CSV table of C-alpha atoms in Angstrom, one decimal:
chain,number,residue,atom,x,y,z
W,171,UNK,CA,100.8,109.0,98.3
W,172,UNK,CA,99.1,112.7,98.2
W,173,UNK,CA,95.6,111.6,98.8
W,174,UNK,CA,92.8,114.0,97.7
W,175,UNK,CA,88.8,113.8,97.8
W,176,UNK,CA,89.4,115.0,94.2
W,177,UNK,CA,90.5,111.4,93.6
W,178,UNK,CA,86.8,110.5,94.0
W,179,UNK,CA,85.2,113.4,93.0
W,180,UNK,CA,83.9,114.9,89.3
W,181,UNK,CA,85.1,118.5,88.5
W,182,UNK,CA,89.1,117.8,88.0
W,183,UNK,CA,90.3,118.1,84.3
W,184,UNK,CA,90.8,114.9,82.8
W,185,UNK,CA,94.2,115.3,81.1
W,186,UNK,CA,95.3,115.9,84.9
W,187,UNK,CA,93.4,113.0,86.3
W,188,UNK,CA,94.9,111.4,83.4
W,189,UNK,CA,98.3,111.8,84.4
W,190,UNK,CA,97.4,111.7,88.2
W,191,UNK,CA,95.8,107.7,87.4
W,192,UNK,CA,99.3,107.4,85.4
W,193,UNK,CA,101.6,108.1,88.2
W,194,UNK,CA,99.5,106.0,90.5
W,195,UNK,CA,98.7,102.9,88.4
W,196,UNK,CA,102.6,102.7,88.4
W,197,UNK,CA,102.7,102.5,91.9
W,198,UNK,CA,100.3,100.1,92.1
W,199,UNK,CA,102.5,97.9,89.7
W,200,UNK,CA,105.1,98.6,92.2
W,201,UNK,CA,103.7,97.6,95.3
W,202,UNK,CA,101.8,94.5,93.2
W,203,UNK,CA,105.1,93.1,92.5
W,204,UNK,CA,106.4,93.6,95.6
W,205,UNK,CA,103.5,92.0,97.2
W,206,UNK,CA,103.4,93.3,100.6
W,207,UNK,CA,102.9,90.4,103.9
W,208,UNK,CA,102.1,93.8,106.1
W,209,UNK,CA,101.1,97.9,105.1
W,210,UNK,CA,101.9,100.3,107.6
W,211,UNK,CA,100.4,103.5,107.1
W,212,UNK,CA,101.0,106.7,108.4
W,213,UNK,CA,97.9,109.4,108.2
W,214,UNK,CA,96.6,112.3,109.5
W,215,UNK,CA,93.1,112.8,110.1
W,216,UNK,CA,90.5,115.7,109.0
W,217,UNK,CA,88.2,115.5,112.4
W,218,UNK,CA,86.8,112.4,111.2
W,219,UNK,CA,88.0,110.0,113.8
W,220,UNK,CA,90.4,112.3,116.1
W,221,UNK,CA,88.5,115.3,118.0
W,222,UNK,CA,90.1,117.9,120.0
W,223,UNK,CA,88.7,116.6,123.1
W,224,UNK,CA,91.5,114.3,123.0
W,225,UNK,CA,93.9,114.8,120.1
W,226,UNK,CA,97.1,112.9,120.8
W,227,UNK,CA,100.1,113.9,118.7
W,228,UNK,CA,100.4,110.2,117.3
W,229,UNK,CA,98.4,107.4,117.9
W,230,UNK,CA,98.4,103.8,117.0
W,231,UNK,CA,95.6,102.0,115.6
W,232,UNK,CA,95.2,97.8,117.4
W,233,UNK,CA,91.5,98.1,115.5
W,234,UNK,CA,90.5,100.4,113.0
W,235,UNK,CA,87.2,101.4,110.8
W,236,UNK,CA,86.7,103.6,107.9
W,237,UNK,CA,84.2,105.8,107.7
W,238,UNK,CA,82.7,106.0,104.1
W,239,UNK,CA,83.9,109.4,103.7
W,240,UNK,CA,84.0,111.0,99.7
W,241,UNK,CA,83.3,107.4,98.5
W,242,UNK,CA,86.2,105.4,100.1
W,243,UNK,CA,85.4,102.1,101.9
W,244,UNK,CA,83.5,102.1,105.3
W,245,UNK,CA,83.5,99.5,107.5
W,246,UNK,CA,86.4,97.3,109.7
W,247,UNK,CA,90.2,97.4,108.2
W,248,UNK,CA,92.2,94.2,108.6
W,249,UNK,CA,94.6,95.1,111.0
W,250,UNK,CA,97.3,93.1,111.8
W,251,UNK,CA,96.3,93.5,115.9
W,252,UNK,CA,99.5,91.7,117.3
W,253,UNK,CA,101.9,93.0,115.5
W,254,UNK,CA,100.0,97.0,115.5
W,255,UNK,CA,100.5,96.1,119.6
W,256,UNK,CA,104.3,95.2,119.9
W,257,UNK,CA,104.8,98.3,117.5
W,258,UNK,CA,103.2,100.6,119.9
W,259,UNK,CA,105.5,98.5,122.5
W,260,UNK,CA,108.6,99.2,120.5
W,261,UNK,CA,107.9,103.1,119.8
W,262,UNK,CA,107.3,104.0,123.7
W,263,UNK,CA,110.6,101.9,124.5
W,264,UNK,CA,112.5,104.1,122.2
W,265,UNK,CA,111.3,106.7,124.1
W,266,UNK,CA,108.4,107.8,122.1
W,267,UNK,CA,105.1,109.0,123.6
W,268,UNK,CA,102.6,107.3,121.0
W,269,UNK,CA,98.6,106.8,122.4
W,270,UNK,CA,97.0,103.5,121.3
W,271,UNK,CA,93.3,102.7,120.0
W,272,UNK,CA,91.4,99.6,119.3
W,273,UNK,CA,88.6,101.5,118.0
W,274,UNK,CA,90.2,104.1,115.2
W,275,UNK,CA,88.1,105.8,113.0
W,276,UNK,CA,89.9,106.8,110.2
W,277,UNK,CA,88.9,109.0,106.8
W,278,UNK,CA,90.2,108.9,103.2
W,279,UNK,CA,93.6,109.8,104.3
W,280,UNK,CA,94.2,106.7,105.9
W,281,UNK,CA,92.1,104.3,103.6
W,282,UNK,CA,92.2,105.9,99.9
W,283,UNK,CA,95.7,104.7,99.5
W,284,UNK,CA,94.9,101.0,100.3
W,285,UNK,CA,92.3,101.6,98.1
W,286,UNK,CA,94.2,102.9,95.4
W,287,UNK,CA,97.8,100.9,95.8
W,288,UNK,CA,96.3,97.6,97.2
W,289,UNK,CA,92.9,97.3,95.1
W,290,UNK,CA,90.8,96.9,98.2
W,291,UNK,CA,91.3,98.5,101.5
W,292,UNK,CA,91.2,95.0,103.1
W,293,UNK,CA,93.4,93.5,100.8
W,294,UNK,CA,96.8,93.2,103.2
W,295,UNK,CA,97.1,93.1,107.1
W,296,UNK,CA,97.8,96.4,108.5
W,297,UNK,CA,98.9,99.0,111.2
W,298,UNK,CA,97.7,102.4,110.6
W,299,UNK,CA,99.3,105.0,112.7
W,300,UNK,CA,97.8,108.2,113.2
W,301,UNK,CA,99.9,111.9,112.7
W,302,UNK,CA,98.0,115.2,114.0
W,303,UNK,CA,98.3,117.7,111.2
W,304,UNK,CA,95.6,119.7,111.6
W,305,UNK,CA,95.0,121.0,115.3
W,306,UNK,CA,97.3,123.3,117.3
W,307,UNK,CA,99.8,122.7,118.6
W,308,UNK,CA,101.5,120.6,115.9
W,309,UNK,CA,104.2,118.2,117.3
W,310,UNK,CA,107.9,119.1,116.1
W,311,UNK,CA,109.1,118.0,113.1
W,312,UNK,CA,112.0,115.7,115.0
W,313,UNK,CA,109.3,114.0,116.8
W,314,UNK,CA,107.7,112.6,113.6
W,315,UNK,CA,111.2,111.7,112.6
W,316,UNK,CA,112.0,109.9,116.2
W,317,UNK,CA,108.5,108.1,115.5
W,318,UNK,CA,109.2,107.0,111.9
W,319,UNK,CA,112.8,105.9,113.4
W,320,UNK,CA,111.1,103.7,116.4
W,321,UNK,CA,108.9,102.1,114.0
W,322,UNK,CA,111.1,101.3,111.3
W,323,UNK,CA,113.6,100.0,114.1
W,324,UNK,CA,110.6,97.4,114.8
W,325,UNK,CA,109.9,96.7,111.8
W,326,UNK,CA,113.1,96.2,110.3
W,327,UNK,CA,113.7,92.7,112.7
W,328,UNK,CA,110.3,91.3,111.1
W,329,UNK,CA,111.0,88.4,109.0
W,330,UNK,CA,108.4,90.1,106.2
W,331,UNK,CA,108.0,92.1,103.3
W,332,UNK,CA,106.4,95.2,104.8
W,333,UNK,CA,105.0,98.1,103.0
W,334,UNK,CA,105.2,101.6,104.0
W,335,UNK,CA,103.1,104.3,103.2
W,336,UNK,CA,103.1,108.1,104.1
W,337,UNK,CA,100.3,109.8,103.4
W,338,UNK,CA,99.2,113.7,103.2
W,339,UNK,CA,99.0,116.6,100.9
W,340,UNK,CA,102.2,117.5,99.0
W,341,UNK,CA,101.1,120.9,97.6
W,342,UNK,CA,98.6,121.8,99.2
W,343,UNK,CA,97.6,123.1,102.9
W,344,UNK,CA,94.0,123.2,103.0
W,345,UNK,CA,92.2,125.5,105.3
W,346,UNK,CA,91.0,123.8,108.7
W,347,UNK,CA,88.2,125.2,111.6
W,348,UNK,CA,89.9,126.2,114.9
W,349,UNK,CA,87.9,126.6,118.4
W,350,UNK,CA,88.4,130.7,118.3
W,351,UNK,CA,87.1,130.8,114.7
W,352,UNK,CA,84.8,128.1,113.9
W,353,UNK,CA,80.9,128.6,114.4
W,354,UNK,CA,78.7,126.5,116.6
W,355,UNK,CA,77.8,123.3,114.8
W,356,UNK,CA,81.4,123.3,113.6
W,357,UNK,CA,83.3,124.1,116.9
W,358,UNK,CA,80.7,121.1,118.2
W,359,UNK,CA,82.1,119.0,115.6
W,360,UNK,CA,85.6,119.6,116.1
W,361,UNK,CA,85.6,119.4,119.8
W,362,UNK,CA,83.4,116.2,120.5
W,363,UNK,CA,82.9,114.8,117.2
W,364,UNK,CA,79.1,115.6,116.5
W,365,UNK,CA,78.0,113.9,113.8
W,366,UNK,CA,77.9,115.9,110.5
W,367,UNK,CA,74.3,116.8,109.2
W,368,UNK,CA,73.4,115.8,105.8
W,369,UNK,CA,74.8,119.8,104.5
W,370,UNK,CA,78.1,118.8,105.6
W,371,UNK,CA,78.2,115.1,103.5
W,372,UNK,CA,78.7,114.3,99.5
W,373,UNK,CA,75.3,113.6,97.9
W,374,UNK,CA,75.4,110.3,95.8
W,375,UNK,CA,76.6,111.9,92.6
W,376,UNK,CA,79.5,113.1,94.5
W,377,UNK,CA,78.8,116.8,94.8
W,378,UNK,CA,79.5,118.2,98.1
W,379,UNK,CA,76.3,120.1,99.8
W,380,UNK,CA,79.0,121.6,102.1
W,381,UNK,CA,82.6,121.5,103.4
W,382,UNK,CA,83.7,117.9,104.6
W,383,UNK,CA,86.8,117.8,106.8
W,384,UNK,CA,89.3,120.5,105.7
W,385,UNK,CA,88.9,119.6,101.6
W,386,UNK,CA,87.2,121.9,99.7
C-alpha cells in the first residue's frame, strides 16, 4: 500500500480521493476475506522513530508504538512478540544482518495501513519490520530482496494465514533533511530525535504549521 499523510489530510481533490478510497476499500475486502491470523509489515520511517544516531539498514520490531502522527493511531501495536523474535532468529541465520527493538516507534508508514486494510491498527497480531529509505547510505537493493527471502522462508513453515504488507511511496520521492544541509533544530531532530516543537506538528483541523517528516 502507498501510504500518504494526504490520506488524512483536507486539500486532495475529491474525484481522486474518490478513486484512491475505491482502490483501497477493495483491498480491504480482500484482506477481510482472507482474514489474516498474523500482518507482517514492512515500512520505512520519516525520523519519527529511527534517528541517525543509530539507523540500522533493517530492524525488527519485538514491541512497537505509534506515534499519533497526521492523525493515525498512537499508542502500543499488538505485536505478535514470539513469533516477531524467532523471525529475527530466522533472518540472521540466513545470513542477514537485521537489528532488533522492543521499543519501536513507528509513524504513519508503518500504522496507516493497518488502519486502512485492517479497520484498526490493533486489529491482528503483528511483526513490523523496519526498511531505511531515507538516510544515506541506502542498503542495496539485493539486500532488501535477501531480507524479504529470509522472512518469507520463516514464515512460509507457519501453520497460519499471514498477511503481508509493503509499504512506501510508489510515485513519489519526497524530499528529506540530510546532516550537511539541514539547519539546527532540524539537524537536532534528525540526529538524536529531538522532539518536534508545536511549528513542526498538524494543528487539529489537520493543517500542517510546518513540515512533518519528509511529507509536504
Amino acid at each position: 500500500m502507498s501510504h500518504s499523510p494526504l490520506l488524512n489530510l483536507p486539500g486532495t481533490p475529491r474525484e481522486l480521493m474518490a478513486d484512491i478510497e475505491a482502490a483501497v476499500d477493495d483491498a480491504a475486502a480482500f484482506v477481510a476475506d482472507f482474514d489474516p491470523q498474523l500482518t507482517v509489515v514492512f515500512a520505512p520511517d520519516h525520523y519519527n522513530g529511527f534517528f541517525l544516531q543509530l539507523m540500522p539498514p533493517f530492524c525488527i520490531g519485538t514491541a512497537a508504538h505509534g506515534v499519533g502522527d497526521y492523525g493515525t493511531y498512537a499508542g502500543p501495536l499488538n505485536v505478535a512478540v514470539d513469533l516477531a523474535g524467532e523471525t529475527a532468529a530466522a533472518v540472521l541465520e540466513h545470513g542477514v544482518d537485521v537489528a532488533v527493538s522492543a521499543h519501536m516507534a513507528v509513524d504513519h508508514a508503518m500504522v496507516q495501513p493497518l488502519e486502512r486494510l485492517l479497520g484498526d491498527a490493533c486489529a491482528c497480531p503483528v511483526i513490523p519490520i523496519f526498511i531505511n529509505a531515507v538516510a544515506a547510505p541506502l542498503g542495496p537493493i539485493h539486500r532488501a530482496r535477501a531480507l524479504g527471502a529470509a522472512v518469507g522462508a520463516y514464515l512460509g513453515a507457519l501453520d497460519l494465514r499471514v498477511l503481508i504488507l509493503g509499504s512506501g511511496g510508489l510515485s513519489h520521492d519526497p524530499p528529506m533533511p540530510t546532516l550537511a544541509t539541514a539547519p539546527p533544530a532540524i539537524r537536532d531532530r534528525i540526529l538524536h530525535g529531538t522532539p518536534m516543537s508545536a511549528e513542526q506538528h498538524p494543528v487539529p483541523d489537520g493543517r500542517l504549521r510546518g513540515r512533518q517528516g519528509g511529507h509536504r
